[in-house]
Coordinates of C-alpha atoms in Angstrom, one line a residue:
X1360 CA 148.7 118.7 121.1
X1361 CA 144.9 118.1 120.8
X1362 CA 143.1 118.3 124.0
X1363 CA 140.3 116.8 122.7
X1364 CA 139.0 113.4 121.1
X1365 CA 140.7 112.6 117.7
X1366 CA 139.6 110.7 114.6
X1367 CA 140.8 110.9 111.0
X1368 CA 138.6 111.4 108.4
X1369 CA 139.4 111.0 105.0
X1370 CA 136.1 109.9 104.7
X1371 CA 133.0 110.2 107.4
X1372 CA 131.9 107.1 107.1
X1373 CA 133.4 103.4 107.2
X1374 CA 131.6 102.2 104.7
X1375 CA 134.7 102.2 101.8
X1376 CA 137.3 100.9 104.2
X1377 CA 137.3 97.4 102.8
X1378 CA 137.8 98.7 99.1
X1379 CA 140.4 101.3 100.5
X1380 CA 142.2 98.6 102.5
X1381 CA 142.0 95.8 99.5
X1382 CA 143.7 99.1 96.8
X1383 CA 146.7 99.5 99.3
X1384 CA 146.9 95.8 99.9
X1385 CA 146.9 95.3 96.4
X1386 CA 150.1 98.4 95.7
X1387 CA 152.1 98.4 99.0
X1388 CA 151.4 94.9 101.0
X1389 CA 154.8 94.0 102.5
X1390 CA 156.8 97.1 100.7
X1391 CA 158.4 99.6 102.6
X1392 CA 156.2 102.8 103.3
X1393 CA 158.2 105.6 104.8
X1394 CA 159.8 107.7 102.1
X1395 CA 158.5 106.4 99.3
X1396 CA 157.0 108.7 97.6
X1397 CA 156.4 107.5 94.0
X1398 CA 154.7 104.4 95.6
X1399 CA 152.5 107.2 97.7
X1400 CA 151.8 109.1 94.1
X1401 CA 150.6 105.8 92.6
X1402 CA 148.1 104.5 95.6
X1403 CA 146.6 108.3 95.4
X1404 CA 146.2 107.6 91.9
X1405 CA 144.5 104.3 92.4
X1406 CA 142.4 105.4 95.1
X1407 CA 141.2 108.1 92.4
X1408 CA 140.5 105.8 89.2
X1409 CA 138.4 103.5 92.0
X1410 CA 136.4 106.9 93.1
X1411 CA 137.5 106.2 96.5
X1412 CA 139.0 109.9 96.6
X1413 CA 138.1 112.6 94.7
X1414 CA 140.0 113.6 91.7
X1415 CA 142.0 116.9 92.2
X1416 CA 141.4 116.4 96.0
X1417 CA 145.3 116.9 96.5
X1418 CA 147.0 119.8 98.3
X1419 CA 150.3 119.1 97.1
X1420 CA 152.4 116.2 95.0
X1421 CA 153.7 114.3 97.5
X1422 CA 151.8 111.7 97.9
X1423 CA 149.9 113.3 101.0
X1424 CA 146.5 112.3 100.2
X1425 CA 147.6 108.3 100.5
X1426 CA 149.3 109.1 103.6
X1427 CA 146.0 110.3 105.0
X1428 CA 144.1 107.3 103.8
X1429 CA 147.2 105.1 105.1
X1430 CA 147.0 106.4 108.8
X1431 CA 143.2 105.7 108.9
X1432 CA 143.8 102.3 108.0
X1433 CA 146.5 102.5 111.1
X1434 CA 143.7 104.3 113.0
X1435 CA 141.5 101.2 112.8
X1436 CA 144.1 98.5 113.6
X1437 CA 143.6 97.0 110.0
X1438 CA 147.6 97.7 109.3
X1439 CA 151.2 98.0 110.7
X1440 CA 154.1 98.4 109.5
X1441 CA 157.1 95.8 111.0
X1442 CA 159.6 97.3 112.9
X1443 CA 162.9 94.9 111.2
X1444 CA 161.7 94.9 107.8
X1445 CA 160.2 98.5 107.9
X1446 CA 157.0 96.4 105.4
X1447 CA 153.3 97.3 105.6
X1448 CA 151.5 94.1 106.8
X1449 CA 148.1 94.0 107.5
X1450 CA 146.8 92.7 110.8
X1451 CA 144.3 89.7 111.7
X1452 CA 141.3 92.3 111.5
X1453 CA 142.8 93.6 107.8
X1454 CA 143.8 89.7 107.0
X1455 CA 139.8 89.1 108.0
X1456 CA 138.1 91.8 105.7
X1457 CA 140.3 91.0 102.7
X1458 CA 139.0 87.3 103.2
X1459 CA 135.9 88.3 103.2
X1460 CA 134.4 88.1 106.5
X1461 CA 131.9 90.5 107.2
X1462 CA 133.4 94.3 107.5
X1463 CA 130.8 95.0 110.0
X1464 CA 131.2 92.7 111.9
X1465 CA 134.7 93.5 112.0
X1466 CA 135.1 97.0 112.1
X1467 CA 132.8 96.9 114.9
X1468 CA 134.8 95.3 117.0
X1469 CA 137.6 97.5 115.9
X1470 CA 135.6 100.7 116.7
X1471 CA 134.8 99.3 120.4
X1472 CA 138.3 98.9 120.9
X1473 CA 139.5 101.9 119.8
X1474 CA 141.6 103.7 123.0
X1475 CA 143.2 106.6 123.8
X1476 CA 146.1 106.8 124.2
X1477 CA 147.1 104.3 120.8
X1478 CA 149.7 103.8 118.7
X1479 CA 148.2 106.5 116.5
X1480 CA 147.0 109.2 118.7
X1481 CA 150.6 108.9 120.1
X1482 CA 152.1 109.5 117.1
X1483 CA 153.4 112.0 114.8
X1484 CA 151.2 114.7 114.0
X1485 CA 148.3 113.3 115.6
X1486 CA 149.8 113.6 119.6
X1487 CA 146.1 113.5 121.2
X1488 CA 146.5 114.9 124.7
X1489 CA 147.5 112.5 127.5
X1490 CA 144.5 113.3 129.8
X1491 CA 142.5 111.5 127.8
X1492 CA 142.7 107.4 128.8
X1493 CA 138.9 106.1 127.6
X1494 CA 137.2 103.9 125.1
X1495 CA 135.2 106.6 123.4
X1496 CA 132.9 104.5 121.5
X1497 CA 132.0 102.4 124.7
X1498 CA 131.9 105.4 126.8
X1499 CA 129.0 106.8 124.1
X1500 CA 127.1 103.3 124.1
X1501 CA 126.9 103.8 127.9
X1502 CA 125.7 107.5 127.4
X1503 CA 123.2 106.6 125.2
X1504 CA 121.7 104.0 127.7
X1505 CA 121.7 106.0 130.6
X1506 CA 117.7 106.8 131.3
X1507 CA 119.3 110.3 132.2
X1508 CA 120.7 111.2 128.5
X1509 CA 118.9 108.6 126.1
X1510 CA 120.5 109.8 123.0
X1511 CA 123.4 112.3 122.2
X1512 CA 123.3 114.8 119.3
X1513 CA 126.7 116.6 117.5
X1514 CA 126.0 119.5 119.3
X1515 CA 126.0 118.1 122.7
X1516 CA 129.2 115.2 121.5
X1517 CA 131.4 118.6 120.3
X1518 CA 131.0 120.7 123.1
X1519 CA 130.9 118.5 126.3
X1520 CA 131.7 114.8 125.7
X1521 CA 134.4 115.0 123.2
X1522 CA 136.2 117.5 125.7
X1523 CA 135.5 116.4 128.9
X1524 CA 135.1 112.7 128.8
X1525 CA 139.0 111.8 129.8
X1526 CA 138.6 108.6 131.8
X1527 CA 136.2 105.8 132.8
X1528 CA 136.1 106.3 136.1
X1529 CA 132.7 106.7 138.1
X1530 CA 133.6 109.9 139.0
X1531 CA 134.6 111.3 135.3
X1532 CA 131.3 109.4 134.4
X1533 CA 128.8 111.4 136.1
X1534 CA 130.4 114.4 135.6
X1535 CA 130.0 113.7 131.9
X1536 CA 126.2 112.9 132.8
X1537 CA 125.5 116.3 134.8
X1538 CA 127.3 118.7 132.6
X1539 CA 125.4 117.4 129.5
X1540 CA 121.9 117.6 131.8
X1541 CA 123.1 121.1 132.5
X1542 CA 124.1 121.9 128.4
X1543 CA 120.4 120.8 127.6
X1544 CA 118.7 123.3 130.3
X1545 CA 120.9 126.1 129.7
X1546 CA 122.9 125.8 126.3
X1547 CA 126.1 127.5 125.6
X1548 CA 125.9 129.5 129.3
X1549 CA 127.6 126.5 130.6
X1550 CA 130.6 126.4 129.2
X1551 CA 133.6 127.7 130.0
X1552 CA 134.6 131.5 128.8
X1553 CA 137.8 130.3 127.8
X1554 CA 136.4 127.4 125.9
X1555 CA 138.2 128.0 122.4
X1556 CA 141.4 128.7 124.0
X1557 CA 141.3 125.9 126.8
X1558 CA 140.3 122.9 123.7
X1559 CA 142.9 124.7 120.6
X1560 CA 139.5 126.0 118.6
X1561 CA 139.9 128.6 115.9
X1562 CA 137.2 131.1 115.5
X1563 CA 134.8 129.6 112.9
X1564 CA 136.5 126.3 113.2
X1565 CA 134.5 123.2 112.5
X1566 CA 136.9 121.0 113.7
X1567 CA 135.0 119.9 117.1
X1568 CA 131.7 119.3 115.0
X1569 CA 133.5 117.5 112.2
X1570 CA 135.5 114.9 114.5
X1571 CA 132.0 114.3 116.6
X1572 CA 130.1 113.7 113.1
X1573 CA 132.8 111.6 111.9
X1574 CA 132.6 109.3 115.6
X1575 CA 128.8 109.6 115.5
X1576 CA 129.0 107.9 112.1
X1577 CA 131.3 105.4 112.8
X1578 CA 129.1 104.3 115.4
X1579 CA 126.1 104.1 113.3
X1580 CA 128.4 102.2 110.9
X1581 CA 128.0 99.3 113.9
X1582 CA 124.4 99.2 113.3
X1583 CA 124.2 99.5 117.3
X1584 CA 122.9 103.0 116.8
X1585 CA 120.6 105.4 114.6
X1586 CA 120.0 108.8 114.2
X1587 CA 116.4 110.3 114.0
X1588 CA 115.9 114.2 114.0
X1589 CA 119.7 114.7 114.8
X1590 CA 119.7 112.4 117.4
X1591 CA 121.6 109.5 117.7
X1592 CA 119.7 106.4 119.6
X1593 CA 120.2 102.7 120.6
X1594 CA 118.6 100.2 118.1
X1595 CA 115.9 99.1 120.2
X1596 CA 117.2 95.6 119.0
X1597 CA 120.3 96.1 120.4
X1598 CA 119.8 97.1 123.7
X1599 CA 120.6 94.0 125.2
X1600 CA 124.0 93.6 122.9
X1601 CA 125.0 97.1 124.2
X1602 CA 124.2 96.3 127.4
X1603 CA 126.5 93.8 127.2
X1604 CA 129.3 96.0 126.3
X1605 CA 128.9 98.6 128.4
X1606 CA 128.7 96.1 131.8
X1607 CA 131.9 94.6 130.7
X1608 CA 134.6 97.3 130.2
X1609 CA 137.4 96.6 128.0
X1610 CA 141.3 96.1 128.8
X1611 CA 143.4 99.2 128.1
X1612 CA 146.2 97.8 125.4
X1613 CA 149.5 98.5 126.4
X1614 CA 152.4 99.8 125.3
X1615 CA 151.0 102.8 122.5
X1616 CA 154.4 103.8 121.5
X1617 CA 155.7 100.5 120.5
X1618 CA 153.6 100.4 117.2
X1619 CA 154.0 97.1 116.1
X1620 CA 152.8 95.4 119.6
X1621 CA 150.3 97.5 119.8
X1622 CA 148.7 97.3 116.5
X1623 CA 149.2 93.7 116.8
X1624 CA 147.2 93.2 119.8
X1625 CA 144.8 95.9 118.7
X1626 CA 144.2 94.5 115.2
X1627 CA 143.0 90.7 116.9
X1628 CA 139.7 89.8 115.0
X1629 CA 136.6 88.5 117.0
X1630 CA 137.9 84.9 115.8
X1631 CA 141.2 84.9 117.5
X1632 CA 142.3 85.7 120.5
X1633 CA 146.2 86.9 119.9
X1634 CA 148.3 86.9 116.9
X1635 CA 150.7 84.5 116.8
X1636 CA 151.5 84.8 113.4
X1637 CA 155.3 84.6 111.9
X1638 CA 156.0 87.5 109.8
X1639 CA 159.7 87.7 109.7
X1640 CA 160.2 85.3 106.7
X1641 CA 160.3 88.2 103.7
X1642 CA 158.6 86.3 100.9
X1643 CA 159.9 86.6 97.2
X1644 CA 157.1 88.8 95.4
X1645 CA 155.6 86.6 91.9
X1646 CA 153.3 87.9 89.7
X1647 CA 150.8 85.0 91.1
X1648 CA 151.0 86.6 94.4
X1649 CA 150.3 90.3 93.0
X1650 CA 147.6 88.9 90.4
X1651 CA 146.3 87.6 93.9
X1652 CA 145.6 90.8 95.5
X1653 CA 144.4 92.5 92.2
X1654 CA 141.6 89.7 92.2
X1655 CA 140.7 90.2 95.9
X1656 CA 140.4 94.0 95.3
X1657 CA 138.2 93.5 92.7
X1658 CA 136.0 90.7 93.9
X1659 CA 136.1 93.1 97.1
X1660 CA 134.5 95.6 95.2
X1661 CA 132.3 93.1 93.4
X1662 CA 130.8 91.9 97.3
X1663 CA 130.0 95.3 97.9
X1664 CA 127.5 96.2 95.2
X1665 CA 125.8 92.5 95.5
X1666 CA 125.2 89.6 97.4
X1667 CA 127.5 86.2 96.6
X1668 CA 126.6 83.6 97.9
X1669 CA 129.3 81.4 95.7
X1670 CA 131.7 81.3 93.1
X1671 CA 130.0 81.2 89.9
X1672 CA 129.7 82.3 86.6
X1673 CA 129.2 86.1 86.9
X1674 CA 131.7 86.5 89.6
X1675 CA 134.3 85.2 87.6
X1676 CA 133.3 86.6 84.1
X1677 CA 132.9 90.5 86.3
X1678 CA 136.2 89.6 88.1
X1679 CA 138.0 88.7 84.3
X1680 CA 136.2 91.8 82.7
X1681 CA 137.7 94.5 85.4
X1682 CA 141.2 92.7 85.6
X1683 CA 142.5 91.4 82.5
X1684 CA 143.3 88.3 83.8
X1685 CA 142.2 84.5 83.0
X1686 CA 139.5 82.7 84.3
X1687 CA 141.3 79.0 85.4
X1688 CA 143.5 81.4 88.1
X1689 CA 140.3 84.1 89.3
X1690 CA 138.4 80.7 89.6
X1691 CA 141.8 78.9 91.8
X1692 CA 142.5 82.7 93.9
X1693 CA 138.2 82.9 94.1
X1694 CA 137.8 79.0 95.2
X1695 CA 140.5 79.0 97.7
X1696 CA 139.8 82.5 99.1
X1697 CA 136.1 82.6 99.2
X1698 CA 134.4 79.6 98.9
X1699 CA 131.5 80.0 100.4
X1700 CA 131.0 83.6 98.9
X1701 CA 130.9 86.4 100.9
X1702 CA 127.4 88.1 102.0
X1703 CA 128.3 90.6 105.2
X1704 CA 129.6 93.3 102.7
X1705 CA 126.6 93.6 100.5
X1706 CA 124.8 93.9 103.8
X1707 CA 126.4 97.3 104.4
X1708 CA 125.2 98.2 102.0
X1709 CA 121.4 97.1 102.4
X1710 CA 121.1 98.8 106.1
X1711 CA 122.2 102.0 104.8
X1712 CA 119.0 101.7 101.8
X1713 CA 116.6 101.0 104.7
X1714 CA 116.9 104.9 106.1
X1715 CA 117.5 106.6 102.8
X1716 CA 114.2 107.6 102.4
X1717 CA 113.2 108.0 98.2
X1718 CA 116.8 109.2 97.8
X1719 CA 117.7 105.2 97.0
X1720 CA 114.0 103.6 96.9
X1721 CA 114.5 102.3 93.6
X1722 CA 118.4 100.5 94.7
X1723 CA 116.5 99.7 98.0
X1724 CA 114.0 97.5 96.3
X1725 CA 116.4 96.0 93.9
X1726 CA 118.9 94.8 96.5
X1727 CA 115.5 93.2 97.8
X1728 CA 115.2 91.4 94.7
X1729 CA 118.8 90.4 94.7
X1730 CA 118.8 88.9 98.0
X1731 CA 115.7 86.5 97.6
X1732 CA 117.0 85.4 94.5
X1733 CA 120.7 84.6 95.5
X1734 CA 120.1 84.1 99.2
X1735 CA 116.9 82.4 99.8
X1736 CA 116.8 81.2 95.8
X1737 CA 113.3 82.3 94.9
X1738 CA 112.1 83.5 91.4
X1739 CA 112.4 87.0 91.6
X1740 CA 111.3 90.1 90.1
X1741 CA 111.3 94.2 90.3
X1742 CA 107.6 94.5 89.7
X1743 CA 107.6 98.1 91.4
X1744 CA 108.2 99.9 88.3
X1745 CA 105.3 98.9 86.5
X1746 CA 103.2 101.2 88.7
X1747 CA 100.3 100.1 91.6
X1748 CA 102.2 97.1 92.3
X1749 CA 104.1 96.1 95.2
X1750 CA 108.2 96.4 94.7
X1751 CA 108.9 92.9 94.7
X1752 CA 107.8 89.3 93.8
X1753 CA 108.6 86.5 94.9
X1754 CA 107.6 83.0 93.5
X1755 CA 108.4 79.4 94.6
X1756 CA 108.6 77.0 92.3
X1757 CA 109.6 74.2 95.2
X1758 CA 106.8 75.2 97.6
X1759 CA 104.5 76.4 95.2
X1760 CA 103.4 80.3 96.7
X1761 CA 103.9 83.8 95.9
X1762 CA 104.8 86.6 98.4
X1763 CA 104.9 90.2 97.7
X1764 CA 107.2 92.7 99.4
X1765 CA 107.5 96.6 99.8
X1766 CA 110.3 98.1 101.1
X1767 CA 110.1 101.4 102.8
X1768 CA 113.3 103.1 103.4
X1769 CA 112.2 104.8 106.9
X1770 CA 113.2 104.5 110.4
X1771 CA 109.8 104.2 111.4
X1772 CA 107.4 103.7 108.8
X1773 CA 103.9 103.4 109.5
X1774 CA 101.0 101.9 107.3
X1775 CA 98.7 105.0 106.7
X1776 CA 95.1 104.6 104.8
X1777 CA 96.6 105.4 101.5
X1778 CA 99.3 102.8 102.0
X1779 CA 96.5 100.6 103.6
X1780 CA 94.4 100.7 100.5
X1781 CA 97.3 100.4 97.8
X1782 CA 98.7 96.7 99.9
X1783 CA 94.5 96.0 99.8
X1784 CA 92.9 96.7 96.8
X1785 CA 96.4 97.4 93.7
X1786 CA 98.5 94.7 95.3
X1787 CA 96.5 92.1 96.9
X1788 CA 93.1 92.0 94.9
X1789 CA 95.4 93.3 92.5
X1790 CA 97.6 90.4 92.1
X1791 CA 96.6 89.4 88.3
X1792 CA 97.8 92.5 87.2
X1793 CA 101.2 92.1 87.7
X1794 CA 101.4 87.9 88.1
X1795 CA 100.5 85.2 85.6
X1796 CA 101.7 82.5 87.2
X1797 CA 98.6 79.7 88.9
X1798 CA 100.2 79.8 92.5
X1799 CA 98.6 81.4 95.7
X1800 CA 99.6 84.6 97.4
X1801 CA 100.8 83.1 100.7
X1802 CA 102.2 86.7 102.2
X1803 CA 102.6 90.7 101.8
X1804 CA 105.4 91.9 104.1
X1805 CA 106.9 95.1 104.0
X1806 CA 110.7 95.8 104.6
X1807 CA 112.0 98.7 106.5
X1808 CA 114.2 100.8 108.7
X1809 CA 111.7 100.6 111.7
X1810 CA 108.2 100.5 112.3
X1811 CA 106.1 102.9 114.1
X1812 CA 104.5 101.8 117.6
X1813 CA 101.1 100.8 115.6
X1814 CA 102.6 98.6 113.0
X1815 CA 101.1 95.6 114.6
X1816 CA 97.5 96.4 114.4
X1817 CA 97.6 97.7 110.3
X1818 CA 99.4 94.5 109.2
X1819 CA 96.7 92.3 110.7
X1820 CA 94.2 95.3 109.6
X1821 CA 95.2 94.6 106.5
X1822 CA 94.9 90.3 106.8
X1823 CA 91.5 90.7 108.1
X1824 CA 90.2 92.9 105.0
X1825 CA 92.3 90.1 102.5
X1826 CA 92.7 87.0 104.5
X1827 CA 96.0 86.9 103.4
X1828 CA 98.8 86.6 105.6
X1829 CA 101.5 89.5 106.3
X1830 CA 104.1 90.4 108.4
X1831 CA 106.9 93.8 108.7
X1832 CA 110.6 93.2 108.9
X1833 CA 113.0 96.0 110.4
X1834 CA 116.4 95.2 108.5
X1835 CA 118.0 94.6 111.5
X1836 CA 116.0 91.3 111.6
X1837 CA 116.6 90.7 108.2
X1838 CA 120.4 91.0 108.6
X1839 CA 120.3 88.4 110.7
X1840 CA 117.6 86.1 108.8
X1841 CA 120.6 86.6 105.6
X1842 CA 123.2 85.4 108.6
X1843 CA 121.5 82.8 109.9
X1844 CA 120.7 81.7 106.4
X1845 CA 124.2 79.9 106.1
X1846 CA 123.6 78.0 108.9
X1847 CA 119.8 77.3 109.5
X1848 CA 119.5 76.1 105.4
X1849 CA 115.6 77.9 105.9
X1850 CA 113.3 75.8 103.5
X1851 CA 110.6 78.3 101.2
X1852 CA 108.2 77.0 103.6
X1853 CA 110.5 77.8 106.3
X1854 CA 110.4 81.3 105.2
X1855 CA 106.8 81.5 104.8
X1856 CA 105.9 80.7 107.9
X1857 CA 108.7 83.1 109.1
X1858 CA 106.7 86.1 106.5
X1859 CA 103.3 85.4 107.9
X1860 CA 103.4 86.0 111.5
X1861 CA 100.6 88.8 110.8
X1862 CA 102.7 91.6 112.7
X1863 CA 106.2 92.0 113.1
X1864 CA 108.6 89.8 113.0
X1865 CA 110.9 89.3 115.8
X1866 CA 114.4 87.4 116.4
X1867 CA 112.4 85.0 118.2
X1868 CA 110.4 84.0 115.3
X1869 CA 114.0 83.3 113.1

């Protein structure tokens, strides 16, 4: 039994779930699962040929390693597997990222919900111990906006919260609050002597540090929180969102050993509110139905790496290329699946970039380029490379302006003299270096993680030296410009006024 907070961990971080869940859609949607271990042999290989798992990663030849990345799937409420037909099915939440609704937005909610005691730390192998009836993620949120504690790091998660937190009760609340007050005066003196023995740790175990990196990065995965200096924060953003959720505790969902209701109930997407779908009538596998799931795993795949914002030509031709198949049925599957396109899973992808640091400036700035060209349809280009230029250009042909952008792949970034003088004197005054074109530079903005507490005095520094307008963007903001995108229809003009607020921009100004 573990007496302490469980998550499994095939990988750390959500971010592959979608690809994961649209490979063992594709090779075991509605097949039976227990005991079939050629059809365990053969995800385990897929999963390797999509680099989804590491090649030679297995411990034995049983199909183990797909049984790992099949119970995290379970973990998440994305899958269940019906008790008469003994078929993997995927749930409303699984049904909802294989359509293409945005994975954040879903696994969030997935991650909030997570309980203990559930269907899967119930079950076999897992058996997390009883004490423990909590929302874990929700329990952190409200940690983390406690003036008391602030932010959380691993150290403090693995050795008080993840072992102590059992219940949300008041009482089990502040306990949590004044032991970790304690842990930060006085360290490891606070705990107790028979700590390893009392919580099942080995000597020179990392298991309590790997499950509370894991949680921490599921969390971040939400794009509620960050981490700065091995501390995990609010986004400042946010604050009110998670306010929300912590003032408004969740249901406990009943019934944990009876998997199927359970992962029913828990598997409810933010668009429904209970599953009242029929799944009883076995349907005859075709070869339409299982070219079907080959496209969605690839166009899956496809979403991640770039923004689409519809059907067109390179979707289809990338889609035909990786699958073999003909382009009159992607185009049918594609049209009648994802018609609109599918931008939530690039963005992943993009908030990640923002705190990379130089480790991915370069796919930062390109991912820049590909979302004013396919979102916002401007004339784009990846001028960054040519060297004292800004990373990105944007031109309207419609409105008839330029903009420049640099993206800066820090949580806080701050305009310092050097960078000052660069967006002055190479990019502004520069602009007939890298642009031949006759229209005006309407905006500079810069693109980032977050700003530094300053930021709003060195943009408009920087417009009263030039006369130009500019304006910073944290990607949070800018996730939700790309949202709001579908719906607002923002003209180039639109988004010029948006870019040259001369300080940051805010939700308010979108």
């Amino acid at each position: 039994m573990l007496n302490y907070w469980w998550v499994t961990r095939p990988k750390r971080k959500l971010n592959s779930v979608p690809e994961v869940l649209s490979t063992f859609a594709e090779l075991s949607l509605n097949q039976q699962w227990e005991g079939q271990r050629t059809s365990h042999l053969s995800l385990e290989e897929a999963l390797e040929s999509a680099g989804l798992k590491r090649q030679g990663e297995r411990r034995d030849q049983g199909g183990g390693g797909a049984r790992t990345y099949k119970a995290w799937l379970v973990s998440l409420g994305l899958i269940f597997t019906q008790e008469s037909s003994k078929q993997i099915k995927l749930t409303l939440a699984g049904e909802a990222i294989m359509n293409g609704d945005s994975p954040v937005d879903i696994l969030k909610s997935q991650v909030l919900k997570y309980q203990f005691p559930s269907s899967f730390s119930v079950g076999r192998n897992i058996d997390v111990a009883p004490r423990f009836k909590i929302h874990p993620f929700v329990f952190l949120l409200k940690l983390l906006m406690d003036g008391r504690i602030g932010y959380l790091t691993t150290d403090e998660m693995e050795n008080i919260v993840i072992v102590e937190a059992e219940n949300e009760t008041n009482k089990c609340y502040e306990h949590v609050v004044n032991r970790l007050i304690a842990y930060r005066n006085y360290g490891h003196q606070v705990l107790e002597a028979d700590f390893s023995e009392k919580y099942g740790v080995k000597e020179g175990s990392t298991n309590l540090k790997d499950v509370a990196n894991t949680m921490m990065n599921w969390l971040d995965y939400t794009q509620l929180t960050y981490r700065e200096d091995g501390k995990m924060y609010v986004v400042q953003e946010h604050k009110d969102e998670v306010r929300t959720i912590v003032e408004h505790p969740l249901p406990f969902i009943d019934r944990p050993q009876n998997h199927e209701y359970f992962q029913r109930k828990y598997g409810i997407d933010p668009k429904h509110n209970k599953d009242t779908r029929n799944l009883t009538n076995t349907k005859t596998i075709t070869s339409k139905m299982l070219a079907e799931q080959q496209i969605m795993k690839a166009y899956i795949a496809l979403s991640l790496a770039r923004p689409i914002t519809a059907v067109d030509t390179y979707v289809v031709d990338s889609i035909a290329s990786s699958t073999g198949l003909k382009e009159p049925l992607i185009i049918e599957i594609l049209q009648k699946k994802y018609p609109r396109g599918s931008i939530g899973a690039f963005m992943t992808k993009y908030y990640e970039m923002a705190f990379k640091g130089r480790d991915e400036a370069t796919e930062f700035e390109k991912a820049t380029v590909e979302l004013f060209r396919d979102v916002f349809k401007f004339k784009t280009t990846h001028v960054g490379p040519i060297g004292l230029t800004p990373d990105v250009l944007l031109e309207s042909e419609e409105a008839g302006f330029v903009g420049i952008i640099d993206n800066k792949a820090y949580s806080k970034y701050s305009i310092s003299n050097d960078h000052h003088n660069r967006m002055v004197h190479n990019y502004i005054e520069g602009l007939g270096n890298y642009y031949r074109g006759a229209n005006q530079l309407a905006f500079f903005s810069y693109i980032a993680g977050g700003f530094g507490t300053n930021i709003n005095s060195q943009v408009k520094n920087i417009t009263d030296v030039t006369g130009v307008n500019g304006s910073c963007i944290n990607v949070h903001n800018m996730i939700e410009l790309v949202k709001r995108m579908e719906k607002r229809n923002y003209s180039h003009d639109d988004l010029r006024k948006i870019f040259s607020t001369n300080r940051q921009i805010l939700l308010s100004d979108l």
